[in-house]
Amino acid sequence: GAVVSQHPSWVICKSGTSVKIECRSLDFQATTMFWYRQFPKQSLMLMATSNEGSKATYEQGVEKDKFLINHASLTLSTLTVTSAHPEDSSFYICSANRGIYNSPLHFGNGTRLTVT
Amino acid sequence: DAKTTQPNSMESNEEEPVHLPCNHSTISGTDYIHWYRQLPSQGPEYVIHGLTSNVNNRMASLAIAEDRKSSTLILHRATLRDAAVYYCILRSRTQGGSEKLVFGKGTKLTVNP
């Protein structure tokens, strides 16, 4: 089955530093990738849609200069949390779309970010 | 975005069937109904999806109302590994062609041994 790999699975960083999270589709080409954030006991919140070779589309209320998304190839998208603060601590999850309308989305196992 | 309504939580006993309901009264004609589930500290996992007809796969069955304003995910024999949060989602296509998946609050399923 299709596999999406997310790395790292967890990271602890100091306030003010930047953290990069990678999302890779291992056995298919992902024309679109999605980034979500999930706080404890809450649902997933869509942050942005990332298309290969073009700028990401951010959801309302998500700061594009704080959450930098790069989708450089059909198998890799990265999310960089810049100048992280404790309130950015969350579970970040990516998902990838094969590009076929209505095909299931495949999700990574998430990255637990803790900012101290 | 079209929205779905699900009960916050449900309980089941092991090896019994489970019916997880979902209301989506604002569904449009081209929206597919998708179900995903999420185990603790993991990313969501695809379960099943459908448009109008009922669907079956190795994980579950999806029963869709004739007016498409509601659907039910059926787990035929619940196991302890089925304990998860189940999300019912309408797969919408935006004007730009992207296919966002917007999650609601989901139903937390507890399976008792």
PDB file of C-alpha atoms in Angstrom:
ATOM      1  CA  GLY A   1       0.000   0.000   0.000  1.00  0.00           C
ATOM      2  CA  ALA A   2       0.967   3.633  -0.351  1.00  0.00           C
ATOM      3  CA  VAL A   3       3.296   4.885   2.344  1.00  0.00           C
ATOM      4  CA  VAL A   4       3.935   8.393   3.570  1.00  0.00           C
ATOM      5  CA  SER A   5       6.956   8.869   5.763  1.00  0.00           C
ATOM      6  CA  GLN A   6       7.249  11.803   8.107  1.00  0.00           C
ATOM      7  CA  HIS A   7      10.441  12.793   9.875  1.00  0.00           C
ATOM      8  CA  PRO A   8      11.234  13.380  12.647  1.00  0.00           C
ATOM      9  CA  SER A   9       8.561  11.632  14.676  1.00  0.00           C
ATOM     10  CA  TRP A  10       9.251  13.935  17.583  1.00  0.00           C
ATOM     11  CA  VAL A  11      11.413  16.988  18.229  1.00  0.00           C
ATOM     12  CA  ILE A  12      12.125  19.256  21.173  1.00  0.00           C
ATOM     13  CA  CYS A  13      13.504  22.701  20.464  1.00  0.00           C
ATOM     14  CA  LYS A  14      14.168  25.928  22.282  1.00  0.00           C
ATOM     15  CA  SER A  15      11.992  28.966  21.852  1.00  0.00           C
ATOM     16  CA  GLY A  16      13.167  31.139  18.977  1.00  0.00           C
ATOM     17  CA  THR A  17      14.715  28.362  16.918  1.00  0.00           C
ATOM     18  CA  SER A  18      13.387  26.902  13.682  1.00  0.00           C
ATOM     19  CA  VAL A  19      12.361  23.322  13.050  1.00  0.00           C
ATOM     20  CA  LYS A  20      12.003  21.530   9.723  1.00  0.00           C
ATOM     21  CA  ILE A  21       9.634  18.588   9.252  1.00  0.00           C
ATOM     22  CA  GLU A  22       9.871  16.374   6.185  1.00  0.00           C
ATOM     23  CA  CYS A  23       7.077  14.492   4.475  1.00  0.00           C
ATOM     24  CA  ARG A  24       7.907  11.937   1.805  1.00  0.00           C
ATOM     25  CA  SER A  25       5.732   9.754  -0.362  1.00  0.00           C
ATOM     26  CA  LEU A  26       7.739   6.555  -0.615  1.00  0.00           C
ATOM     27  CA  ASP A  27       6.122   4.631  -3.431  1.00  0.00           C
ATOM     28  CA  PHE A  28       4.064   7.137  -5.399  1.00  0.00           C
ATOM     29  CA  GLN A  29       4.267  10.643  -6.750  1.00  0.00           C
ATOM     30  CA  ALA A  30       2.281  13.129  -4.751  1.00  0.00           C
ATOM     31  CA  THR A  31       1.089  16.099  -6.752  1.00  0.00           C
ATOM     32  CA  THR A  32      -0.513  17.573  -3.660  1.00  0.00           C
ATOM     33  CA  MET A  33       0.426  17.358  -0.014  1.00  0.00           C
ATOM     34  CA  PHE A  34      -1.499  18.717   2.936  1.00  0.00           C
ATOM     35  CA  TRP A  35      -0.219  19.862   6.311  1.00  0.00           C
ATOM     36  CA  TYR A  36      -2.333  19.592   9.439  1.00  0.00           C
ATOM     37  CA  ARG A  37      -1.875  20.558  13.060  1.00  0.00           C
ATOM     38  CA  GLN A  38      -3.546  18.817  15.964  1.00  0.00           C
ATOM     39  CA  PHE A  39      -3.691  19.992  19.559  1.00  0.00           C
ATOM     40  CA  PRO A  40      -4.376  17.504  22.369  1.00  0.00           C
ATOM     41  CA  LYS A  41      -7.903  16.068  22.342  1.00  0.00           C
ATOM     42  CA  GLN A  42      -8.806  18.135  19.313  1.00  0.00           C
ATOM     43  CA  SER A  43      -9.361  17.322  15.668  1.00  0.00           C
ATOM     44  CA  LEU A  44      -6.934  17.910  12.831  1.00  0.00           C
ATOM     45  CA  MET A  45      -6.808  21.466  11.541  1.00  0.00           C
ATOM     46  CA  LEU A  46      -5.763  21.970   7.946  1.00  0.00           C
ATOM     47  CA  MET A  47      -2.901  24.454   7.722  1.00  0.00           C
ATOM     48  CA  ALA A  48      -2.006  24.513   4.055  1.00  0.00           C
ATOM     49  CA  THR A  49      -2.134  22.753   0.726  1.00  0.00           C
ATOM     50  CA  SER A  50       1.174  22.206  -0.990  1.00  0.00           C
ATOM     51  CA  ASN A  51       1.493  21.649  -4.735  1.00  0.00           C
ATOM     52  CA  GLU A  52       4.734  20.553  -6.356  1.00  0.00           C
ATOM     53  CA  GLY A  53       6.581  23.436  -7.956  1.00  0.00           C
ATOM     54  CA  SER A  54       4.245  26.183  -6.800  1.00  0.00           C
ATOM     55  CA  LYS A  55       3.525  28.227  -3.706  1.00  0.00           C
ATOM     56  CA  ALA A  56       1.504  26.664  -0.957  1.00  0.00           C
ATOM     57  CA  THR A  57      -2.050  27.759  -0.288  1.00  0.00           C
ATOM     58  CA  TYR A  58      -2.571  28.593   3.363  1.00  0.00           C
ATOM     59  CA  GLU A  59      -5.803  28.365   5.285  1.00  0.00           C
ATOM     60  CA  GLN A  60      -7.238  31.477   6.860  1.00  0.00           C
ATOM     61  CA  GLY A  61      -5.452  32.385  10.070  1.00  0.00           C
ATOM     62  CA  VAL A  62      -2.272  30.436   9.326  1.00  0.00           C
ATOM     63  CA  GLU A  63       0.805  32.660   9.068  1.00  0.00           C
ATOM     64  CA  LYS A  64       2.670  31.792   5.894  1.00  0.00           C
ATOM     65  CA  ASP A  65       5.852  33.515   7.065  1.00  0.00           C
ATOM     66  CA  LYS A  66       5.882  31.440  10.223  1.00  0.00           C
ATOM     67  CA  PHE A  67       5.040  28.096   8.665  1.00  0.00           C
ATOM     68  CA  LEU A  68       7.176  27.844   5.547  1.00  0.00           C
ATOM     69  CA  ILE A  69       6.209  25.094   3.148  1.00  0.00           C
ATOM     70  CA  ASN A  70       8.363  23.859   0.300  1.00  0.00           C
ATOM     71  CA  HIS A  71       7.246  21.192  -2.156  1.00  0.00           C
ATOM     72  CA  ALA A  72      10.363  20.828  -4.257  1.00  0.00           C
ATOM     73  CA  SER A  73       9.638  17.431  -5.784  1.00  0.00           C
ATOM     74  CA  LEU A  74       6.776  15.021  -6.329  1.00  0.00           C
ATOM     75  CA  THR A  75       7.887  12.984  -3.335  1.00  0.00           C
ATOM     76  CA  LEU A  76       8.956  15.579  -0.779  1.00  0.00           C
ATOM     77  CA  SER A  77       7.316  18.444   1.032  1.00  0.00           C
ATOM     78  CA  THR A  78       8.789  20.235   4.038  1.00  0.00           C
ATOM     79  CA  LEU A  79       7.232  22.358   6.746  1.00  0.00           C
ATOM     80  CA  THR A  80       9.520  24.732   8.629  1.00  0.00           C
ATOM     81  CA  VAL A  81       8.248  26.267  11.836  1.00  0.00           C
ATOM     82  CA  THR A  82      10.246  29.472  12.123  1.00  0.00           C
ATOM     83  CA  SER A  83      11.050  31.197  15.406  1.00  0.00           C
ATOM     84  CA  ALA A  84       9.103  28.592  17.297  1.00  0.00           C
ATOM     85  CA  HIS A  85       7.318  29.500  20.519  1.00  0.00           C
ATOM     86  CA  PRO A  86       5.723  27.272  23.167  1.00  0.00           C
ATOM     87  CA  GLU A  87       2.276  27.875  21.659  1.00  0.00           C
ATOM     88  CA  ASP A  88       3.531  26.189  18.460  1.00  0.00           C
ATOM     89  CA  SER A  89       3.908  22.933  20.384  1.00  0.00           C
ATOM     90  CA  SER A  90       1.568  20.519  18.655  1.00  0.00           C
ATOM     91  CA  PHE A  91       1.243  17.347  16.599  1.00  0.00           C
ATOM     92  CA  TYR A  92       1.938  18.092  12.926  1.00  0.00           C
ATOM     93  CA  ILE A  93       0.684  15.637  10.314  1.00  0.00           C
ATOM     94  CA  CYS A  94       1.175  15.562   6.567  1.00  0.00           C
ATOM     95  CA  SER A  95      -0.817  13.733   3.952  1.00  0.00           C
ATOM     96  CA  ALA A  96      -0.284  13.081   0.293  1.00  0.00           C
ATOM     97  CA  ASN A  97      -2.579  12.795  -2.686  1.00  0.00           C
ATOM     98  CA  ARG A  98      -1.749  10.715  -5.758  1.00  0.00           C
ATOM     99  CA  GLY A  99      -3.412  13.300  -7.923  1.00  0.00           C
ATOM    100  CA  ILE A 100      -6.304  11.092  -8.886  1.00  0.00           C
ATOM    101  CA  TYR A 101      -9.573  12.728  -7.963  1.00  0.00           C
ATOM    102  CA  ASN A 102     -11.133  11.141  -4.914  1.00  0.00           C
ATOM    103  CA  SER A 103      -8.334   8.657  -4.294  1.00  0.00           C
ATOM    104  CA  PRO A 104      -7.772   8.130  -0.557  1.00  0.00           C
ATOM    105  CA  LEU A 105      -5.329  10.373   1.209  1.00  0.00           C
ATOM    106  CA  HIS A 106      -2.314   8.756   2.806  1.00  0.00           C
ATOM    107  CA  PHE A 107      -1.089  10.209   6.063  1.00  0.00           C
ATOM    108  CA  GLY A 108       2.249  10.289   7.769  1.00  0.00           C
ATOM    109  CA  ASN A 109       2.523   9.220  11.384  1.00  0.00           C
ATOM    110  CA  GLY A 110       2.935  12.766  12.570  1.00  0.00           C
ATOM    111  CA  THR A 111       5.619  14.847  14.275  1.00  0.00           C
ATOM    112  CA  ARG A 112       5.281  15.799  17.917  1.00  0.00           C
ATOM    113  CA  LEU A 113       6.847  19.259  18.340  1.00  0.00           C
ATOM    114  CA  THR A 114       7.610  20.538  21.827  1.00  0.00           C
ATOM    115  CA  VAL A 115       8.970  24.054  22.173  1.00  0.00           C
ATOM    116  CA  THR A 116      10.562  24.834  25.520  1.00  0.00           C
TER     117      THR A 116
ATOM    118  CA  ASP B   1     -16.892  23.824   3.387  1.00  0.00           C
ATOM    119  CA  ALA B   2     -19.645  21.261   3.810  1.00  0.00           C
ATOM    120  CA  LYS B   3     -19.849  20.000   7.368  1.00  0.00           C
ATOM    121  CA  THR B   4     -20.587  16.722   9.064  1.00  0.00           C
ATOM    122  CA  THR B   5     -22.081  15.964  12.469  1.00  0.00           C
ATOM    123  CA  GLN B   6     -21.082  12.918  14.478  1.00  0.00           C
ATOM    124  CA  PRO B   7     -21.678  11.799  18.061  1.00  0.00           C
ATOM    125  CA  ASN B   8     -18.744  12.666  20.297  1.00  0.00           C
ATOM    126  CA  SER B   9     -18.340   9.123  21.558  1.00  0.00           C
ATOM    127  CA  MET B  10     -19.697   5.608  21.284  1.00  0.00           C
ATOM    128  CA  GLU B  11     -19.042   2.344  23.078  1.00  0.00           C
ATOM    129  CA  SER B  12     -19.146  -1.190  21.851  1.00  0.00           C
ATOM    130  CA  ASN B  13     -18.327  -4.647  23.073  1.00  0.00           C
ATOM    131  CA  GLU B  14     -15.713  -6.769  21.421  1.00  0.00           C
ATOM    132  CA  GLU B  15     -16.953  -8.934  18.546  1.00  0.00           C
ATOM    133  CA  GLU B  16     -20.226  -7.051  18.282  1.00  0.00           C
ATOM    134  CA  PRO B  17     -21.204  -4.884  15.305  1.00  0.00           C
ATOM    135  CA  VAL B  18     -20.797  -1.129  15.552  1.00  0.00           C
ATOM    136  CA  HIS B  19     -22.798   1.457  13.633  1.00  0.00           C
ATOM    137  CA  LEU B  20     -21.206   4.895  13.540  1.00  0.00           C
ATOM    138  CA  PRO B  21     -23.607   7.565  12.241  1.00  0.00           C
ATOM    139  CA  CYS B  22     -22.802  10.760  10.361  1.00  0.00           C
ATOM    140  CA  ASN B  23     -25.091  13.572   9.267  1.00  0.00           C
ATOM    141  CA  HIS B  24     -24.163  15.722   6.289  1.00  0.00           C
ATOM    142  CA  SER B  25     -27.314  17.588   5.346  1.00  0.00           C
ATOM    143  CA  THR B  26     -25.453  20.211   3.280  1.00  0.00           C
ATOM    144  CA  ILE B  27     -23.756  17.679   1.011  1.00  0.00           C
ATOM    145  CA  SER B  28     -23.523  18.679  -2.629  1.00  0.00           C
ATOM    146  CA  GLY B  29     -24.056  16.404  -5.578  1.00  0.00           C
ATOM    147  CA  THR B  30     -20.362  15.893  -6.281  1.00  0.00           C
ATOM    148  CA  ASP B  31     -19.177  15.376  -2.699  1.00  0.00           C
ATOM    149  CA  TYR B  32     -17.871  11.940  -1.804  1.00  0.00           C
ATOM    150  CA  ILE B  33     -18.258  10.656   1.734  1.00  0.00           C
ATOM    151  CA  HIS B  34     -14.957   9.532   3.225  1.00  0.00           C
ATOM    152  CA  TRP B  35     -14.233   7.834   6.521  1.00  0.00           C
ATOM    153  CA  TYR B  36     -10.863   7.860   8.249  1.00  0.00           C
ATOM    154  CA  ARG B  37      -9.830   6.743  11.696  1.00  0.00           C
ATOM    155  CA  GLN B  38      -7.032   7.840  13.981  1.00  0.00           C
ATOM    156  CA  LEU B  39      -5.375   5.809  16.679  1.00  0.00           C
ATOM    157  CA  PRO B  40      -3.645   7.688  19.517  1.00  0.00           C
ATOM    158  CA  SER B  41      -0.445   9.470  18.481  1.00  0.00           C
ATOM    159  CA  GLN B  42      -0.737   8.315  14.880  1.00  0.00           C
ATOM    160  CA  GLY B  43      -1.803   9.852  11.611  1.00  0.00           C
ATOM    161  CA  PRO B  44      -5.276   9.096  10.271  1.00  0.00           C
ATOM    162  CA  GLU B  45      -5.887   5.926   8.312  1.00  0.00           C
ATOM    163  CA  TYR B  46      -8.275   5.608   5.368  1.00  0.00           C
ATOM    164  CA  VAL B  47     -11.254   3.348   6.040  1.00  0.00           C
ATOM    165  CA  ILE B  48     -13.754   3.630   3.198  1.00  0.00           C
ATOM    166  CA  HIS B  49     -15.504   6.063   0.894  1.00  0.00           C
ATOM    167  CA  GLY B  50     -18.575   6.248  -1.326  1.00  0.00           C
ATOM    168  CA  LEU B  51     -20.826   8.489  -3.390  1.00  0.00           C
ATOM    169  CA  THR B  52     -24.349   7.056  -3.562  1.00  0.00           C
ATOM    170  CA  SER B  53     -24.282   3.278  -3.329  1.00  0.00           C
ATOM    171  CA  ASN B  54     -23.383   1.276  -0.268  1.00  0.00           C
ATOM    172  CA  VAL B  55     -19.770   0.133  -0.213  1.00  0.00           C
ATOM    173  CA  ASN B  56     -17.952  -2.783   1.360  1.00  0.00           C
ATOM    174  CA  ASN B  57     -14.271  -3.439   1.877  1.00  0.00           C
ATOM    175  CA  ARG B  58     -12.160  -5.594   4.144  1.00  0.00           C
ATOM    176  CA  MET B  59     -12.282  -3.042   6.952  1.00  0.00           C
ATOM    177  CA  ALA B  60     -15.883  -1.911   7.010  1.00  0.00           C
ATOM    178  CA  SER B  61     -19.132  -1.205   5.193  1.00  0.00           C
ATOM    179  CA  LEU B  62     -20.581   2.181   4.349  1.00  0.00           C
ATOM    180  CA  ALA B  63     -24.332   2.636   4.164  1.00  0.00           C
ATOM    181  CA  ILE B  64     -25.455   5.851   2.480  1.00  0.00           C
ATOM    182  CA  ALA B  65     -28.974   7.200   2.822  1.00  0.00           C
ATOM    183  CA  GLU B  66     -30.987   7.600  -0.353  1.00  0.00           C
ATOM    184  CA  ASP B  67     -31.037  11.402   0.020  1.00  0.00           C
ATOM    185  CA  ARG B  68     -27.286  11.322   0.869  1.00  0.00           C
ATOM    186  CA  LYS B  69     -27.833  13.510   3.898  1.00  0.00           C
ATOM    187  CA  SER B  70     -26.526  10.857   6.246  1.00  0.00           C
ATOM    188  CA  SER B  71     -24.358   7.783   6.244  1.00  0.00           C
ATOM    189  CA  THR B  72     -23.344   5.012   8.616  1.00  0.00           C
ATOM    190  CA  LEU B  73     -20.012   3.287   8.968  1.00  0.00           C
ATOM    191  CA  ILE B  74     -20.450  -0.320   9.971  1.00  0.00           C
ATOM    192  CA  LEU B  75     -17.772  -2.389  11.661  1.00  0.00           C
ATOM    193  CA  HIS B  76     -19.145  -5.911  11.515  1.00  0.00           C
ATOM    194  CA  ARG B  77     -17.202  -7.323  14.446  1.00  0.00           C
ATOM    195  CA  ALA B  78     -15.424  -4.794  16.605  1.00  0.00           C
ATOM    196  CA  THR B  79     -12.018  -5.690  17.978  1.00  0.00           C
ATOM    197  CA  LEU B  80      -9.911  -3.884  20.548  1.00  0.00           C
ATOM    198  CA  ARG B  81      -7.746  -2.614  17.698  1.00  0.00           C
ATOM    199  CA  ASP B  82     -10.739  -0.761  16.284  1.00  0.00           C
ATOM    200  CA  ALA B  83     -10.741   1.641  19.247  1.00  0.00           C
ATOM    201  CA  ALA B  84     -10.001   4.985  17.619  1.00  0.00           C
ATOM    202  CA  VAL B  85     -11.479   8.325  16.632  1.00  0.00           C
ATOM    203  CA  TYR B  86     -13.536   7.913  13.472  1.00  0.00           C
ATOM    204  CA  TYR B  87     -13.914  10.873  11.146  1.00  0.00           C
ATOM    205  CA  CYS B  88     -16.648  11.266   8.558  1.00  0.00           C
ATOM    206  CA  ILE B  89     -15.539  13.759   5.923  1.00  0.00           C
ATOM    207  CA  LEU B  90     -17.001  15.194   2.753  1.00  0.00           C
ATOM    208  CA  ARG B  91     -14.407  15.338   0.013  1.00  0.00           C
ATOM    209  CA  SER B  92     -14.957  18.655  -1.714  1.00  0.00           C
ATOM    210  CA  ARG B  93     -13.342  19.949  -4.830  1.00  0.00           C
ATOM    211  CA  THR B  94     -12.610  23.657  -4.716  1.00  0.00           C
ATOM    212  CA  GLN B  95     -12.838  25.980  -7.691  1.00  0.00           C
ATOM    213  CA  GLY B  96      -9.080  25.819  -8.063  1.00  0.00           C
ATOM    214  CA  GLY B  97      -9.169  22.045  -8.381  1.00  0.00           C
ATOM    215  CA  SER B  98      -7.549  21.169  -5.090  1.00  0.00           C
ATOM    216  CA  GLU B  99      -9.243  18.570  -2.939  1.00  0.00           C
ATOM    217  CA  LYS B 100      -9.109  19.632   0.646  1.00  0.00           C
ATOM    218  CA  LEU B 101     -10.023  17.235   3.398  1.00  0.00           C
ATOM    219  CA  VAL B 102     -11.522  19.104   6.336  1.00  0.00           C
ATOM    220  CA  PHE B 103     -11.847  17.106   9.552  1.00  0.00           C
ATOM    221  CA  GLY B 104     -14.692  17.524  12.020  1.00  0.00           C
ATOM    222  CA  LYS B 105     -14.557  16.418  15.639  1.00  0.00           C
ATOM    223  CA  GLY B 106     -15.128  12.745  14.935  1.00  0.00           C
ATOM    224  CA  THR B 107     -16.499   9.965  17.114  1.00  0.00           C
ATOM    225  CA  LYS B 108     -14.307   8.362  19.728  1.00  0.00           C
ATOM    226  CA  LEU B 109     -15.057   4.652  19.704  1.00  0.00           C
ATOM    227  CA  THR B 110     -14.342   2.652  22.828  1.00  0.00           C
ATOM    228  CA  VAL B 111     -14.359  -1.132  22.514  1.00  0.00           C
ATOM    229  CA  ASN B 112     -14.876  -3.074  25.718  1.00  0.00           C
ATOM    230  CA  PRO B 113     -13.337  -6.539  26.083  1.00  0.00           C
TER     231      PRO B 113
END
